[in-house]
Structure formats: C-alpha cells, structure tokens
Coordinates of C-alpha atoms in Angstrom, one line a residue:
M1 CA -6.6 11.4 -73.9
S2 CA -6.3 7.7 -73.6
A3 CA -9.4 5.5 -74.2
Q4 CA -7.9 2.3 -72.9
Y5 CA -9.1 2.5 -69.3
K6 CA -12.4 1.1 -68.6
S7 CA -11.9 0.1 -64.9
I8 CA -9.7 2.2 -62.5
C9 CA -9.0 1.3 -59.0
I10 CA -7.8 4.0 -56.5
L11 CA -6.0 2.8 -53.3
R12 CA -5.9 5.5 -50.7
L13 CA -7.1 4.3 -47.2
S14 CA -6.4 7.4 -45.1
A15 CA -6.5 10.1 -43.6
I16 CA -9.3 12.6 -43.8
G17 CA -7.1 15.4 -45.2
D18 CA -5.5 13.0 -47.7
V19 CA -8.6 11.6 -49.1
C20 CA -9.8 15.2 -49.5
H21 CA -6.8 15.9 -51.5
A22 CA -7.3 12.8 -53.6
V23 CA -10.9 13.5 -54.4
A24 CA -9.7 16.4 -56.7
A25 CA -7.5 14.0 -58.6
V26 CA -10.2 11.3 -58.8
Q27 CA -12.8 13.8 -60.1
A28 CA -10.3 15.0 -62.7
I29 CA -9.8 11.3 -63.8
Q30 CA -13.6 11.0 -64.1
A31 CA -13.9 14.0 -66.3
A32 CA -11.1 12.7 -68.6
H33 CA -12.2 9.1 -68.7
P34 CA -16.0 9.2 -68.4
Q35 CA -16.2 5.7 -69.8
A36 CA -14.2 4.2 -66.9
K37 CA -15.7 2.7 -63.8
V38 CA -13.9 4.0 -60.8
T39 CA -13.5 1.9 -57.6
W40 CA -11.9 3.4 -54.5
V41 CA -10.5 1.3 -51.6
L42 CA -10.5 3.4 -48.5
G43 CA -10.8 3.3 -44.7
K44 CA -14.1 3.0 -42.8
V45 CA -14.0 6.6 -41.3
E46 CA -12.9 8.2 -44.6
A47 CA -15.9 6.4 -46.3
M48 CA -18.2 8.2 -43.9
L49 CA -17.2 11.5 -45.4
L50 CA -17.0 10.5 -49.0
S51 CA -19.9 8.0 -49.3
G52 CA -22.1 9.2 -52.1
L53 CA -19.3 10.6 -54.2
A54 CA -20.7 10.6 -57.7
N55 CA -20.0 7.6 -59.9
V56 CA -17.5 5.9 -57.5
E57 CA -17.8 2.4 -56.0
F58 CA -16.3 2.3 -52.5
V59 CA -14.7 -0.7 -51.0
I60 CA -14.0 -0.4 -47.3
F61 CA -10.8 -1.6 -45.8
D62 CA -11.3 -1.8 -42.0
K63 CA -7.8 -1.9 -40.5
K64 CA -9.3 -2.9 -37.1
Q65 CA -10.1 -6.2 -38.6
G66 CA -6.5 -7.1 -39.0
S67 CA -5.7 -9.9 -41.4
A68 CA -9.5 -10.5 -42.0
A69 CA -9.6 -7.1 -43.8
Y70 CA -7.2 -8.4 -46.5
K71 CA -9.2 -11.6 -46.9
Q72 CA -12.4 -9.4 -47.4
L73 CA -10.5 -7.3 -50.0
K74 CA -9.5 -10.4 -52.0
S75 CA -13.1 -11.7 -51.7
A76 CA -14.5 -8.3 -53.0
F77 CA -12.4 -8.5 -56.1
K78 CA -12.6 -12.1 -56.9
G79 CA -13.1 -12.6 -60.6
R80 CA -12.4 -8.9 -61.4
R81 CA -9.4 -7.4 -62.9
F82 CA -8.8 -3.5 -63.2
D83 CA -7.1 -2.0 -66.2
V84 CA -5.0 0.1 -63.7
L85 CA -4.6 0.5 -59.9
L86 CA -3.4 3.9 -58.7
H87 CA -1.6 3.0 -55.5
M88 CA -1.6 6.4 -53.7
Q89 CA -0.3 5.3 -50.2
V90 CA 3.2 4.1 -49.2
A91 CA 2.4 2.8 -45.8
L92 CA 2.9 -1.0 -45.4
R93 CA -0.7 -1.7 -44.6
A94 CA -1.7 -0.1 -48.0
N95 CA 1.1 -1.9 -49.7
L96 CA -0.3 -5.3 -48.5
A97 CA -3.7 -4.3 -49.6
A98 CA -2.3 -3.6 -53.0
R99 CA -1.4 -7.2 -53.3
C100 CA -5.1 -8.1 -53.0
I101 CA -6.2 -5.9 -56.0
P102 CA -6.0 -7.6 -59.3
A103 CA -4.9 -5.1 -62.0
K104 CA -2.8 -5.2 -65.2
V105 CA -0.9 -2.0 -64.3
K106 CA -0.1 -1.0 -60.8
I107 CA 1.2 2.7 -60.6
G108 CA 2.9 3.9 -57.4
F109 CA 5.1 6.7 -56.1
D110 CA 8.6 7.4 -57.5
K111 CA 11.6 5.9 -55.8
H112 CA 12.3 9.2 -53.8
R113 CA 8.9 9.0 -52.2
S114 CA 8.7 5.2 -51.9
K115 CA 9.1 3.5 -48.5
E116 CA 7.9 0.5 -46.6
L117 CA 8.6 -1.8 -49.6
H118 CA 6.1 0.2 -51.7
S119 CA 8.2 -0.3 -55.0
L120 CA 7.7 -4.1 -54.6
F121 CA 3.9 -3.7 -55.1
V122 CA 3.8 -1.6 -58.2
N123 CA 5.1 -2.0 -61.9
R124 CA 5.1 1.6 -62.8
T125 CA 5.6 4.8 -61.1
I126 CA 4.5 8.5 -61.3
D127 CA 7.0 11.1 -62.3
A128 CA 9.2 12.5 -59.5
Q129 CA 8.3 16.0 -58.2
K130 CA 10.4 18.5 -56.4
S131 CA 8.8 20.1 -53.3
A132 CA 5.3 18.9 -54.2
H133 CA 2.3 19.3 -52.0
V134 CA 0.5 16.0 -51.2
L135 CA -2.4 17.1 -53.5
E136 CA 0.0 17.7 -56.4
G137 CA 1.4 14.2 -55.8
F138 CA -2.1 12.7 -56.3
Q139 CA -2.5 14.9 -59.4
N140 CA 0.6 13.1 -60.9
F141 CA -1.3 9.8 -60.6
A142 CA -4.0 11.3 -62.8
R143 CA -1.3 12.6 -65.2
A144 CA 0.1 9.1 -65.5
I145 CA -3.2 7.9 -67.1
G146 CA -3.4 10.8 -69.5
V147 CA -5.3 13.4 -67.4
S148 CA -4.5 17.1 -67.6
C149 CA -4.5 18.5 -64.2
N150 CA -4.8 22.3 -63.6
A151 CA -6.3 23.9 -60.6
P152 CA -8.0 21.4 -58.3
S153 CA -11.7 21.6 -57.8
W154 CA -14.1 19.5 -55.7
V155 CA -17.8 18.4 -55.8
M156 CA -18.2 16.9 -52.2
P157 CA -21.0 14.6 -51.4
F158 CA -23.5 15.7 -48.9
S159 CA -27.4 15.8 -48.8
E160 CA -29.9 18.4 -48.3
Q161 CA -30.5 17.0 -44.8
D162 CA -26.8 17.5 -44.1
E163 CA -27.1 21.0 -45.0
H164 CA -30.3 21.5 -43.2
T165 CA -28.8 20.0 -40.0
A166 CA -25.8 22.3 -40.2
S167 CA -28.1 25.4 -40.8
G168 CA -30.0 24.4 -37.7
L169 CA -26.9 24.1 -35.6
L170 CA -25.8 27.5 -36.8
A171 CA -29.2 29.1 -36.6
G172 CA -29.1 32.9 -35.7
R173 CA -25.3 33.0 -36.7
N174 CA -24.6 34.8 -39.8
K175 CA -20.8 35.5 -39.7
V176 CA -19.3 32.2 -38.4
F177 CA -15.8 31.8 -37.4
V178 CA -15.0 28.1 -36.9
I179 CA -12.1 27.0 -34.7
A180 CA -11.3 23.3 -35.5
A181 CA -8.8 23.2 -32.6
A182 CA -7.6 19.6 -32.4
A183 CA -5.1 17.7 -34.4
S184 CA -4.7 13.9 -34.2
K185 CA -1.8 14.4 -31.8
A186 CA -1.8 16.7 -28.8
E187 CA 1.6 18.2 -29.6
R188 CA 0.2 19.6 -32.9
N189 CA -2.5 21.6 -30.9
W190 CA -2.1 25.2 -30.2
L191 CA -2.7 26.6 -26.6
P192 CA -6.2 26.8 -25.5
E193 CA -5.7 30.3 -24.0
R194 CA -4.4 31.5 -27.4
Y195 CA -7.3 30.1 -29.3
A196 CA -9.6 32.0 -26.7
E197 CA -7.7 35.2 -27.4
V198 CA -8.3 34.9 -31.2
A199 CA -11.9 34.0 -30.5
Q200 CA -12.3 37.1 -28.4
H201 CA -10.7 39.2 -31.2
A202 CA -13.1 37.6 -33.8
H203 CA -16.1 38.2 -31.5
E204 CA -15.2 41.8 -31.1
N205 CA -15.1 42.1 -35.0
G206 CA -18.6 40.7 -35.4
F207 CA -18.0 37.1 -35.8
D208 CA -19.9 34.2 -34.1
V209 CA -17.4 31.7 -32.8
V210 CA -18.1 28.0 -33.2
L211 CA -15.9 25.1 -31.9
T212 CA -15.9 21.9 -33.9
G213 CA -14.2 18.5 -33.5
G214 CA -14.8 14.8 -33.0
P215 CA -15.9 13.0 -29.9
T216 CA -12.5 11.9 -28.6
E217 CA -11.5 12.8 -25.0
L218 CA -8.5 14.9 -26.4
E219 CA -11.0 17.0 -28.5
R220 CA -13.6 17.4 -25.8
T221 CA -10.9 18.3 -23.3
L222 CA -9.3 20.9 -25.5
A223 CA -12.8 22.5 -26.2
D224 CA -13.5 22.7 -22.5
D225 CA -10.1 24.3 -21.9
I226 CA -10.8 26.9 -24.5
L227 CA -14.2 27.7 -23.2
S228 CA -12.8 28.1 -19.7
Y229 CA -10.9 31.2 -21.0
V230 CA -13.8 33.0 -22.9
T231 CA -16.3 35.4 -21.5
F232 CA -18.9 35.5 -24.4
P233 CA -21.1 32.9 -25.9
V234 CA -19.4 30.3 -28.1
L235 CA -21.2 27.5 -29.8
N236 CA -19.5 24.2 -28.9
L237 CA -20.2 21.5 -31.6
V238 CA -17.3 19.2 -30.6
G239 CA -18.7 15.6 -30.8
K240 CA -22.0 16.7 -32.0
T241 CA -21.8 16.4 -35.7
K242 CA -21.3 13.6 -38.2
L243 CA -18.5 14.1 -40.8
K244 CA -20.9 15.2 -43.5
E245 CA -22.7 17.6 -41.2
L246 CA -19.3 19.0 -40.1
L247 CA -18.5 19.5 -43.7
C248 CA -21.7 21.6 -44.2
V249 CA -20.8 23.6 -41.1
L250 CA -17.4 24.3 -42.5
K251 CA -19.2 25.2 -45.8
Q252 CA -21.4 27.7 -44.2
A253 CA -18.7 29.3 -42.1
K254 CA -16.8 32.4 -43.3
L255 CA -13.4 31.4 -42.0
V256 CA -11.7 28.5 -40.2
L257 CA -8.8 28.4 -37.8
A258 CA -7.1 25.0 -37.5
P259 CA -3.8 23.2 -36.9
D260 CA -2.7 20.4 -39.1
T261 CA -5.9 18.4 -39.0
G262 CA -8.4 16.8 -41.4
P263 CA -11.3 19.6 -41.0
A264 CA -8.8 22.2 -42.4
H265 CA -8.7 20.2 -45.6
M266 CA -12.4 19.6 -45.6
A267 CA -12.9 23.4 -45.4
V268 CA -10.7 23.8 -48.6
T269 CA -13.0 21.4 -50.5
V270 CA -16.0 23.7 -49.9
A271 CA -14.0 26.9 -50.6
T272 CA -14.0 28.3 -47.0
P273 CA -10.7 30.2 -46.2
V274 CA -8.5 28.4 -43.7
I275 CA -5.8 30.0 -41.4
G276 CA -3.5 27.0 -40.7
L277 CA -1.2 26.7 -37.8
Y278 CA 2.0 24.6 -38.4
A279 CA 5.1 23.8 -36.4
H280 CA 5.9 20.0 -37.0
S281 CA 5.3 19.5 -40.7
N282 CA 6.0 21.6 -43.8
P283 CA 2.8 23.5 -44.7
T284 CA 4.0 23.7 -48.3
R285 CA 3.6 20.0 -48.4
T286 CA 0.6 19.3 -46.1
G287 CA -1.1 22.7 -45.6
P288 CA -4.6 23.8 -46.7
Y289 CA -3.9 23.8 -50.4
L290 CA -5.8 26.8 -51.7
Y291 CA -4.9 29.0 -48.7
L292 CA -1.3 28.3 -48.1
D293 CA -0.6 32.1 -48.0
Y294 CA -2.8 32.2 -44.8
V295 CA -0.6 29.8 -42.9
V296 CA 1.1 30.9 -39.7
E297 CA 4.2 28.6 -39.1
V298 CA 7.3 28.1 -37.1
Y299 CA 8.3 24.9 -39.0
H300 CA 11.1 26.3 -41.1
Q301 CA 12.8 28.1 -38.2
N302 CA 12.8 24.9 -36.1
L303 CA 13.9 22.8 -39.0
V304 CA 17.1 24.9 -39.5
K305 CA 17.6 24.9 -35.6
Q306 CA 17.3 21.1 -35.4
K307 CA 18.9 20.0 -38.7
N308 CA 21.1 23.0 -39.6
K309 CA 19.6 22.7 -43.1
T310 CA 16.7 24.3 -44.9
A311 CA 13.8 22.4 -46.4
D312 CA 15.2 22.5 -49.8
Q313 CA 18.4 20.8 -48.5
L314 CA 16.6 17.9 -46.8
P315 CA 14.4 15.0 -47.8
W316 CA 11.0 16.5 -48.7
G317 CA 8.6 16.2 -45.8
T318 CA 11.2 16.0 -43.0
R319 CA 9.4 16.7 -39.8
V320 CA 10.6 18.5 -36.7
K321 CA 10.2 17.1 -33.2
G322 CA 9.4 18.8 -30.0
A323 CA 6.3 18.8 -27.5
D324 CA 6.2 22.6 -27.2
L325 CA 6.8 23.8 -30.8
M326 CA 3.3 25.0 -31.2
S327 CA 3.7 27.5 -28.3
Q328 CA 6.1 29.4 -30.5
I329 CA 3.1 30.5 -32.6
S330 CA 2.1 33.9 -31.0
T331 CA -1.4 35.2 -30.7
E332 CA -0.3 38.4 -32.2
H333 CA 0.8 36.6 -35.5
V334 CA -2.5 34.8 -35.7
I335 CA -4.6 37.8 -35.0
A336 CA -2.6 39.8 -37.7
M337 CA -3.2 37.0 -40.2
F338 CA -6.9 36.9 -39.2
D339 CA -7.2 40.7 -39.9
N340 CA -5.3 40.2 -43.2
V341 CA -7.7 37.4 -44.4
V342 CA -10.8 39.4 -43.3
I343 CA -9.6 42.2 -45.6
K344 CA -8.4 40.1 -48.4
E345 CA -11.5 37.9 -48.5
R346 CA -13.8 40.7 -47.7
L347 CA -15.5 39.0 -44.8

C-alpha cells in the first residue's frame, strides 16, 4: 500500500447509477488510505443522495449555472493542491471541471475509453480493460493508487428518520415488490400494460406492489398508465419520496423491477435483488452489478441485427437505436425471471 496520498479528489459528476458504482471504489480507497482526506466533486442531484457519506468532503458542481459553476469550482479550491485527482468521467463538462482542480497527478481513463478531449486533461491513465462494467472501470482508478479491489461493497448514507419515513410509507406491507418503472428517456421504458401484468403476477404470489419514481411528468404519466391496467391496490410513491427515502424504500423491498435507471443501482447498494430490463445498452456494462444474472435483455440480438457484429466485435458500450426495442421484452420472459429470482433468493 502506498502511503503517499494525503489528499485525494474524485471527479464524477453524474449520474445516479454511476455515482452509486463510484461509491464502492471510493470506500475501498478510504479503507486502503485511511490517512487521506477525500474530496468528491459531483452534481447537485447526486449530492442529495450521497450527502453524509462518511469522511468525504463534497463540492457541488451545478451544471445549470453554466460558466459560473467553473468559477465556483476554482474558488472552492483556491490555495489547495491535491496529491491526486481521479478523473472518472469523460464528458466535456467534466473535462473542463478537471481544469479547475489543482492536483499533482491527474488520472483518467485509458485511450480506448477516452473521448471529448479527455486525454488532454490528465497526465496518467488507468489500465485498459476488456468488456468491463462501469463499476469495474471505477475500481481500476482505485487500483491505480495502490488499492486492492475485490467484490464491491457499500455503506450508503441515510438517517434513522429516512428509514422511519420509508417504514411509514410501507406500513402494513411485509413483502414489497418495487417497480421503478421509468428511465431517463421514454424509449428505455417498458410498456405500462406489461408492468401491470407482472404486478398482477406478483400480487397473486403474495407480494405488495409499490411504484416508485421521481416527480417528472414522464414518471407520473407512466405510473398513471400502469395503474390504469391494474385491478388491485398498488401503492404509488412516484414523486413522493426524497432520494434517501427512496433508497430506504428500496432497502426494505424484497425485489425490484426496473429498466436502465438510477434506482436499479441504488437497490444494488442496499443488497435488494433487481430484475433489470435492457434493450438499448449492454447490461454487461451498465446492468445492476450484483444481479446481472437476473437481467432480461434484447440488446444483443438487436446489436447483431443493426451492426452485423456481436458486442465483442464492436467498441465496448456500443448502443442500439430504436423507439420500440423495449416492446421486444415479453411479459412471459419477465414473469419467468421473477419466478426464478423468488426461488433463488427464497423470497
């Protein structure tokens, strides 16, 4: 173990799922370098979830402030200099933010994953990885500063009040099946009538069904559409929980069903099994990490159809396009996975 690092800066601004992946690497770094002060530059929404993470100083980068956000970042670090910056994001916004962070060493992604001028803002890179999950990429940043990373683990920050609120919302429900139905883009969402069919199956098997999500119009509309197909009581928490409260709802659930969306990864951090629904992105790269065996996907077949090549023959992370790809995921396949998970997890 190296003893040279006394100040470590993490740069990962977004998104919810990605910062959940990053927490595992950050906490591994803290265990290996207990003497180091860790500072994390991240987005405003992501900070709402991670605030209170033990022994981490957060500096919020609010992208909505435009150029003022970079000035604030420079001001926050005036007179400071980190031993190392772990630059965990290749987006141009993050690359420009990296310029505002003074550090002796700036470690970024290898050339195969570098884009949007990322390589110009770092002076060292992590080792290249073949077919790596996003979480495994973040672990390589930890390895770059002498940390031995094995199976990831998380200690997520939430209060007794957050847990109490979640328990109150779920009062009287002992076997909770959460449907976190909405992704950030409508094309990544499954059909509402199919969510309802799986909900019906769960209900018939003794589960209490709960819908979760944020306050956006897309999420509220999808929840309303799902509810229009069900004929039994479903608890609709869409738009009714803060992020930490949602985390505690997911923690208290027995099983989660979700597309490629942040709450799927939040559930992983609190050890709640997830059935992931994937069509546009490779679940081996972006799926719910501890529960990749529970993914129901049509990504690979569509990749071959559109590109005439397999994932191993294309740049890692290649996406497939199409507004109706999620409709190729059948209710029967999801229900079969549901039954398999119930048996395997002894739910």
